[in-house]
Amino acid sequence: MEPIRFEPPLYEQRYEFVKSYIDTHKPKKVADLGCSECSLLHKLKFWSCIEELVGVDIDEDILKRKGYTLTPLPVYYLDPLQRPLTVTLYHGSVCEKDPALLGFDLITCIELIEHLVAEDLEKFQDVLFGFMTPNAVVISTPNVEFNVLLSENPGFRHPDHKFEWNRKEFQGWAMNISRQYNYTVEFTGVGELGADSKDVGYCSQIGIFTKNYTETEETIRNKMKYRSTYKRVLHVIYPSIQDEKYLRKAVLTTALCHAERMKSNFLHNLFPEEDEETLVTADDREQPRVSSKWLSSLQTKTQLEESNGRPPFLEGDAVHVPLESLFAIPKVKELCGSLDVFQSMMTGEVTLSADGGAVVYPLHVDNDVGSDISDD
Ligand code: SAM
């Protein structure tokens, strides 16, 4: 029998299913139970609606080995997220209650339930639907009817599976739970083989549960009093512009990057035949020579270059880049909201003109002059 190859692979199709659910429903708090190597969490951290991501698994080693995939890359510190995002991993059993898993919009259980013995499955359903009570739950599990297309040998797909259900068994279990815990359930799946698999259903069957009620504040408060049973093995807070510190950094990095470019273009136009390095000599602190020809050509060129506000200008022996031109940069505008806020963020971080209206780059020091982003 030819082995079946799904394209994309089946596990990817399950993740894609969750991602499209998230696209539609935009949950903010999402937990993945039995997160294993954190592959789904890794993908979900890029979803812009998600602000809190949690993974739980009983295998502490795997969480410790793979947790690093959820930590922010250095680039996030240069370009922080628009939204807040925290990612937490817990070592614990889905059969135990822990207040850390309260208040979620979506909880996913991808290929988890078939790893639980009957007694644990009972505990798990009570923990998930009776205690955690998320607004929605996505559960996927193998559909045993599909196994005839996977192998000639009867038997489970994985040695650790405690059961594999047919569609009737899974749907019966899910509908009982829905009635018992006041959820609505719909069924679908991933992994189809066109006409061949029509009468055996999907390879992975999926139940989507939606909560039919809103919990009272008092119920939530009482559940919050439960003793923690999970052990936190990873907790990361992503740099976000919601945090004043990272917002300032993002504004400074963006604005100064543009300011440097505007200054360089300005100098290039000002001294077309010399490069900036030779002009700006730290050794002899020589003042640049500005001819009237250069100055008049400059006016035309900077006007052409400048469409978003006032062009840079020379005052004394310094290039001035007006803040209003930097504020015209869409990202700066979006981050600051107003010119006043932008000005207050730049104050103390870079050298500003006496009236506070421009970033100042003196000509008589090195080319990296005038403006430093502080490390704070
Ligand atoms: N959800 C993962 C994915 O889609 O990539 C794969 C899940 S893997 C097949 C099953 C996971 O469930 C394993 O990592 C296992 O350690 C975890 N698991 C089994 N029993 C558990 C329990 N009682 N509590 C928490 N995790 C459990």
Coordinates of C-alpha atoms and ligand atoms in Angstrom, one line a residue:
M1 CA 0.0 0.0 0.0
E2 CA 1.4 3.4 -1.0
P3 CA 1.8 5.7 2.0
I4 CA -0.5 8.6 1.9
R5 CA 1.1 12.0 1.7
F6 CA -1.0 15.0 2.5
E7 CA -0.1 18.3 0.9
P8 CA 0.3 20.4 3.0
P9 CA 1.2 17.9 5.7
L10 CA -1.7 17.0 8.0
Y11 CA -0.2 18.7 11.1
E12 CA 0.1 21.9 9.0
Q13 CA -3.5 21.6 7.9
R14 CA -4.6 21.4 11.6
Y15 CA -2.6 24.5 12.4
E16 CA -4.1 26.2 9.3
F17 CA -7.5 25.4 10.6
V18 CA -6.8 27.0 13.9
K19 CA -5.3 30.0 12.2
S20 CA -8.3 30.5 10.0
Y21 CA -10.6 30.2 13.0
I22 CA -8.5 32.9 14.7
D23 CA -8.7 35.1 11.6
T24 CA -12.5 34.9 11.8
H25 CA -13.1 35.2 15.6
K26 CA -10.1 37.3 16.7
P27 CA -9.5 35.9 20.2
K28 CA -7.1 37.9 22.4
K29 CA -6.3 35.2 24.9
V30 CA -5.4 31.8 23.4
A31 CA -4.1 28.6 25.1
D32 CA -2.9 25.4 23.5
L33 CA -3.3 22.3 25.8
G34 CA -0.8 19.5 25.0
C35 CA 1.3 22.1 23.1
S36 CA 4.2 19.7 22.8
E37 CA 7.0 21.3 20.8
C38 CA 5.1 24.7 20.8
S39 CA 4.8 24.6 17.0
L40 CA 1.3 26.0 17.0
L41 CA 2.1 28.6 19.6
H42 CA 5.1 29.7 17.5
K43 CA 2.8 30.3 14.5
L44 CA 0.2 32.0 16.6
K45 CA 2.5 34.6 18.1
F46 CA 2.4 36.4 14.8
W47 CA -1.3 36.8 14.8
S48 CA -2.0 40.4 15.5
C49 CA -5.2 40.0 17.5
I50 CA -3.5 37.7 20.1
E51 CA -2.3 39.4 23.3
E52 CA -1.8 36.5 25.5
L53 CA -0.6 33.0 24.5
V54 CA -0.3 30.1 26.9
G55 CA 0.9 26.6 26.4
V56 CA 0.5 23.6 28.7
D57 CA 2.1 20.2 28.5
I58 CA 2.8 17.4 30.9
D59 CA 6.3 16.9 29.3
E60 CA 8.5 19.5 31.0
D61 CA 11.6 18.6 29.0
I62 CA 10.0 19.3 25.7
L63 CA 8.8 22.7 27.0
K64 CA 12.3 23.5 28.2
R65 CA 13.9 22.4 25.0
K66 CA 11.4 24.2 22.7
G67 CA 10.5 27.3 24.8
Y68 CA 13.2 29.4 23.2
T69 CA 11.2 29.4 19.9
L70 CA 8.7 31.6 21.7
T71 CA 11.2 34.3 22.9
P72 CA 11.4 37.6 21.0
L73 CA 14.1 38.1 18.4
P74 CA 16.3 41.2 18.8
V75 CA 14.4 42.8 15.9
Y76 CA 11.4 43.1 18.1
Y77 CA 13.3 45.6 20.3
L78 CA 13.9 47.8 17.2
D79 CA 10.4 47.4 15.8
P80 CA 8.1 46.7 18.8
L81 CA 4.7 45.1 18.3
Q82 CA 1.6 47.4 18.1
R83 CA -0.2 45.2 20.6
P84 CA 0.9 43.8 24.0
L85 CA 1.9 40.1 23.9
T86 CA 2.9 37.8 26.6
V87 CA 3.7 34.1 26.1
T88 CA 3.7 31.7 29.0
L89 CA 4.4 28.0 29.2
Y90 CA 3.2 25.8 32.0
H91 CA 4.3 22.3 33.0
G92 CA 1.2 20.6 34.2
S93 CA -1.6 18.2 33.5
V94 CA -4.8 19.2 31.6
C95 CA -6.6 17.0 34.2
E96 CA -5.7 19.5 37.0
K97 CA -7.4 22.9 37.6
D98 CA -5.3 26.0 37.7
P99 CA -6.5 29.6 37.8
A100 CA -3.9 30.5 35.2
L101 CA -6.1 29.0 32.5
L102 CA -9.2 31.1 33.4
G103 CA -10.7 33.8 31.1
F104 CA -9.5 32.5 27.7
D105 CA -11.2 33.3 24.5
L106 CA -10.0 30.2 22.8
I107 CA -8.4 26.9 24.0
T108 CA -7.1 24.5 21.4
C109 CA -6.5 20.8 22.1
I110 CA -4.8 19.4 18.9
E111 CA -4.3 15.7 18.9
L112 CA -4.4 15.6 22.7
I113 CA -7.4 13.7 24.0
E114 CA -6.4 10.4 22.4
H115 CA -3.4 10.4 24.8
L116 CA -5.6 10.4 27.9
V117 CA -6.8 7.2 29.6
A118 CA -10.6 7.1 30.2
E119 CA -10.3 8.3 33.8
D120 CA -8.2 11.3 32.8
L121 CA -10.4 12.1 29.8
E122 CA -13.3 12.5 32.3
K123 CA -11.2 14.7 34.5
F124 CA -10.0 16.7 31.5
Q125 CA -13.5 17.4 30.2
D126 CA -14.6 18.7 33.6
V127 CA -11.4 20.8 33.9
L128 CA -11.8 22.3 30.4
F129 CA -15.6 22.8 30.1
G130 CA -16.5 23.1 33.8
F131 CA -13.5 25.1 35.2
M132 CA -11.5 26.8 32.5
T133 CA -14.8 27.5 30.6
P134 CA -13.2 29.4 27.6
N135 CA -15.5 31.1 25.1
A136 CA -14.4 28.6 22.4
V137 CA -12.6 25.3 22.2
V138 CA -11.2 23.5 19.2
I139 CA -10.5 19.8 19.7
S140 CA -8.9 17.6 17.0
T141 CA -8.4 13.8 17.2
P142 CA -7.8 11.0 14.7
N143 CA -10.7 9.6 12.9
V144 CA -10.2 5.8 13.1
E145 CA -12.4 5.3 10.0
F146 CA -9.7 6.9 7.9
N147 CA -7.0 4.3 9.1
V148 CA -7.9 1.8 6.4
L149 CA -6.4 4.3 3.9
L150 CA -3.3 4.8 6.0
S151 CA -2.2 1.2 6.7
E152 CA -3.2 -2.4 6.0
N153 CA -2.4 -3.2 9.6
P154 CA -5.1 -2.6 12.1
G155 CA -4.0 -0.6 15.1
F156 CA -3.6 2.9 16.4
R157 CA -1.6 5.6 14.6
H158 CA 0.7 6.2 17.5
P159 CA 1.8 3.8 20.3
D160 CA 0.8 6.3 23.0
H161 CA -2.8 6.6 21.8
K162 CA -5.2 5.2 24.4
F163 CA -8.1 5.2 21.9
E164 CA -9.0 6.3 18.4
W165 CA -12.6 7.1 17.7
N166 CA -14.8 6.9 14.7
R167 CA -17.0 9.9 13.8
K168 CA -20.0 8.6 15.7
E169 CA -18.0 8.1 18.9
F170 CA -16.3 11.5 18.8
Q171 CA -19.5 13.3 17.9
G172 CA -21.4 11.4 20.7
W173 CA -18.8 12.4 23.3
A174 CA -18.7 16.0 22.1
M175 CA -22.5 16.4 22.0
N176 CA -22.8 15.0 25.6
I177 CA -20.3 17.5 26.8
S178 CA -22.0 20.4 25.0
R179 CA -25.3 19.5 26.7
Q180 CA -23.7 19.0 30.1
Y181 CA -21.6 22.2 30.1
N182 CA -23.9 24.4 28.0
Y183 CA -21.8 24.7 24.8
T184 CA -22.7 24.4 21.1
V185 CA -20.6 22.1 19.0
E186 CA -20.0 21.8 15.3
F187 CA -18.0 19.2 13.4
T188 CA -15.5 19.4 10.6
G189 CA -12.0 18.1 9.9
V190 CA -8.8 18.2 7.9
G191 CA -7.1 15.7 5.7
E192 CA -9.2 14.6 2.8
L193 CA -8.4 12.4 -0.1
G194 CA -11.0 13.5 -2.6
A195 CA -13.4 10.8 -3.8
D196 CA -11.4 8.0 -2.0
S197 CA -12.0 9.3 1.5
K198 CA -15.7 10.3 1.0
D199 CA -17.2 7.5 3.1
V200 CA -14.4 7.5 5.8
G201 CA -14.5 11.2 6.6
Y202 CA -11.5 13.4 7.4
C203 CA -8.2 12.0 8.6
S204 CA -8.3 14.4 11.6
Q205 CA -11.8 15.1 13.0
I206 CA -12.4 18.4 14.7
G207 CA -15.1 19.7 17.1
I208 CA -15.6 23.4 17.6
F209 CA -17.3 24.3 20.8
T210 CA -18.8 27.7 21.6
K211 CA -19.9 28.7 25.1
N212 CA -23.6 29.6 25.3
Y213 CA -23.5 31.7 28.5
T214 CA -21.6 34.4 30.3
E215 CA -20.1 33.6 33.7
T216 CA -20.9 35.8 36.7
E217 CA -18.1 37.9 38.2
E218 CA -18.6 35.9 41.4
T219 CA -18.0 32.6 39.8
I220 CA -14.8 33.8 38.2
R221 CA -13.7 35.3 41.6
N222 CA -14.3 32.0 43.3
K223 CA -12.4 30.1 40.7
M224 CA -9.5 32.5 41.0
K225 CA -9.1 31.3 44.6
Y226 CA -8.0 27.8 43.5
R227 CA -4.5 26.8 44.4
S228 CA -2.1 26.8 41.5
T229 CA -1.0 23.4 40.3
Y230 CA 1.0 24.3 37.2
K231 CA 4.6 25.2 37.2
R232 CA 5.6 28.2 35.0
V233 CA 8.6 27.3 32.8
L234 CA 8.6 30.3 30.5
H235 CA 7.2 33.8 30.6
V236 CA 8.1 36.4 28.1
I237 CA 6.7 39.9 27.5
Y238 CA 7.2 41.1 24.0
P239 CA 8.4 44.7 23.4
S240 CA 5.3 46.6 22.5
I241 CA 4.5 50.2 21.8
Q242 CA 1.9 49.9 24.5
D243 CA 4.8 50.2 26.8
E244 CA 6.0 53.8 27.0
K245 CA 9.7 52.7 27.0
Y246 CA 9.4 50.8 23.7
L247 CA 7.1 53.4 22.1
R248 CA 9.8 56.1 22.7
K249 CA 12.5 53.8 21.2
A250 CA 10.4 53.1 18.1
V251 CA 9.7 56.8 17.6
L252 CA 13.4 57.7 18.0
T253 CA 14.6 54.9 15.8
T254 CA 12.2 55.7 13.0
A255 CA 12.5 59.5 13.2
L256 CA 16.3 59.6 13.5
C257 CA 16.8 57.1 10.6
H258 CA 14.9 59.5 8.4
A259 CA 16.6 62.6 9.9
E260 CA 20.0 61.1 9.1
R261 CA 18.9 60.4 5.5
M262 CA 17.5 63.9 5.0
K263 CA 20.7 65.4 6.5
S264 CA 22.9 63.3 4.2
N265 CA 20.8 64.2 1.1
F266 CA 21.0 67.8 2.1
L267 CA 24.7 67.7 2.5
H268 CA 25.1 65.8 -0.7
N269 CA 23.2 68.6 -2.5
L270 CA 25.1 71.2 -0.7
F271 CA 28.5 69.9 -1.6
P272 CA 27.9 67.9 -4.7
E273 CA 31.6 67.4 -5.7
E274 CA 32.8 66.3 -2.3
D275 CA 31.8 63.5 -0.2
E276 CA 30.5 64.1 3.3
E277 CA 33.5 62.3 4.9
T278 CA 36.0 64.7 3.4
L279 CA 33.9 67.7 4.3
V280 CA 33.3 66.9 7.9
T281 CA 36.7 66.5 9.3
A282 CA 37.1 65.8 13.0
D283 CA 40.9 66.4 12.9
D284 CA 41.2 70.1 12.0
R285 CA 37.6 71.1 12.9
E286 CA 37.6 73.0 9.7
Q287 CA 34.4 74.9 8.9
P288 CA 32.8 73.8 5.7
R289 CA 33.0 76.2 2.8
V290 CA 29.6 77.1 1.5
S291 CA 29.5 78.8 -1.8
S292 CA 26.5 80.8 -3.1
K293 CA 26.3 78.5 -6.1
W294 CA 25.8 75.5 -3.9
L295 CA 23.3 77.3 -1.7
S296 CA 21.1 78.3 -4.7
S297 CA 21.3 74.8 -6.2
L298 CA 20.4 73.5 -2.8
Q299 CA 17.1 75.4 -2.6
T300 CA 15.8 73.8 -5.8
K301 CA 17.0 70.3 -4.9
T302 CA 15.7 70.2 -1.4
Q303 CA 12.4 71.5 -2.5
L304 CA 12.2 68.7 -5.0
E305 CA 13.3 66.2 -2.4
E306 CA 11.0 67.5 0.3
S307 CA 7.4 66.8 -0.3
N308 CA 6.3 66.1 3.3
G309 CA 7.2 69.3 5.0
R310 CA 9.9 71.9 5.5
P311 CA 13.3 70.8 4.0
P312 CA 16.4 70.7 6.2
F313 CA 18.2 74.0 6.3
L314 CA 21.6 75.3 7.3
E315 CA 21.7 77.7 10.3
G316 CA 25.1 78.8 11.7
D317 CA 27.3 75.8 11.1
A318 CA 24.6 73.1 11.7
V319 CA 22.1 71.3 9.5
H320 CA 18.6 71.6 11.0
V321 CA 16.1 68.9 10.2
P322 CA 12.6 70.3 11.1
L323 CA 10.6 68.1 13.4
E324 CA 7.5 68.8 11.4
S325 CA 9.1 67.1 8.4
L326 CA 9.9 64.1 10.6
F327 CA 6.4 64.1 12.0
A328 CA 5.1 63.9 8.4
I329 CA 6.5 60.3 8.2
P330 CA 3.4 58.1 8.5
K331 CA 4.9 55.8 11.1
V332 CA 6.0 58.6 13.3
K333 CA 2.6 60.2 13.0
E334 CA 0.9 57.0 13.8
L335 CA 3.1 56.3 16.9
C336 CA 2.9 59.9 18.3
G337 CA -0.5 61.2 17.3
S338 CA 0.5 64.8 17.6
L339 CA 3.5 67.0 16.9
D340 CA 3.6 68.1 20.5
V341 CA 3.9 64.5 21.7
F342 CA 6.6 63.9 19.1
Q343 CA 8.5 67.0 20.3
S344 CA 8.3 65.9 23.9
M345 CA 9.6 62.4 23.0
M346 CA 12.6 63.9 21.1
T347 CA 13.4 66.4 23.9
G348 CA 16.4 65.2 25.9
E349 CA 17.1 62.4 23.5
V350 CA 18.7 64.4 20.7
T351 CA 20.1 67.9 20.2
L352 CA 17.2 70.2 19.3
S353 CA 17.4 73.8 18.1
A354 CA 16.7 76.5 20.7
D355 CA 13.0 76.7 19.7
G356 CA 12.8 72.9 19.9
G357 CA 11.6 72.7 16.3
A358 CA 14.5 70.9 14.6
V359 CA 17.1 68.2 15.1
V360 CA 20.5 69.8 15.0
Y361 CA 23.5 68.3 13.2
P362 CA 26.6 70.4 13.7
L363 CA 28.8 70.3 10.6
H364 CA 32.2 70.6 12.4
V365 CA 32.2 67.3 14.1
D366 CA 32.1 63.7 12.8
N367 CA 29.4 62.6 10.5
D368 CA 27.6 60.7 13.3
V369 CA 26.8 63.9 15.1
G370 CA 24.2 65.7 16.9
S371 CA 21.9 62.9 17.7
D372 CA 22.2 59.8 19.8
I373 CA 19.5 57.4 20.8
S374 CA 19.9 56.9 24.5
D375 CA 20.1 53.4 25.8
D376 CA 17.1 53.7 28.1
Ligands
SAM1 N1 -0.7 19.6 20.0 C1 0.6 19.2 19.4 C2 0.7 19.6 18.0 O1 -0.4 19.8 17.4 O2 1.8 19.8 17.5 C3 0.8 17.7 19.5 C4 0.3 17.0 20.6 S1 1.1 15.5 21.0 C5 0.5 14.4 19.9 C6 0.3 15.2 22.5 C7 0.9 16.0 23.6 O3 0.0 15.9 24.8 C8 2.2 15.6 24.1 O4 3.2 16.6 24.1 C9 2.0 15.1 25.5 O5 3.1 15.4 26.4 C10 0.8 15.9 25.9 N2 0.0 15.4 27.0 C11 -0.4 14.1 27.2 N3 -1.1 14.0 28.3 C12 -1.2 15.2 28.9 C13 -1.7 15.8 30.1 N4 -2.4 15.0 30.9 N5 -1.6 17.1 30.3 C14 -0.9 17.9 29.5 N6 -0.3 17.4 28.3 C15 -0.5 16.1 28.1

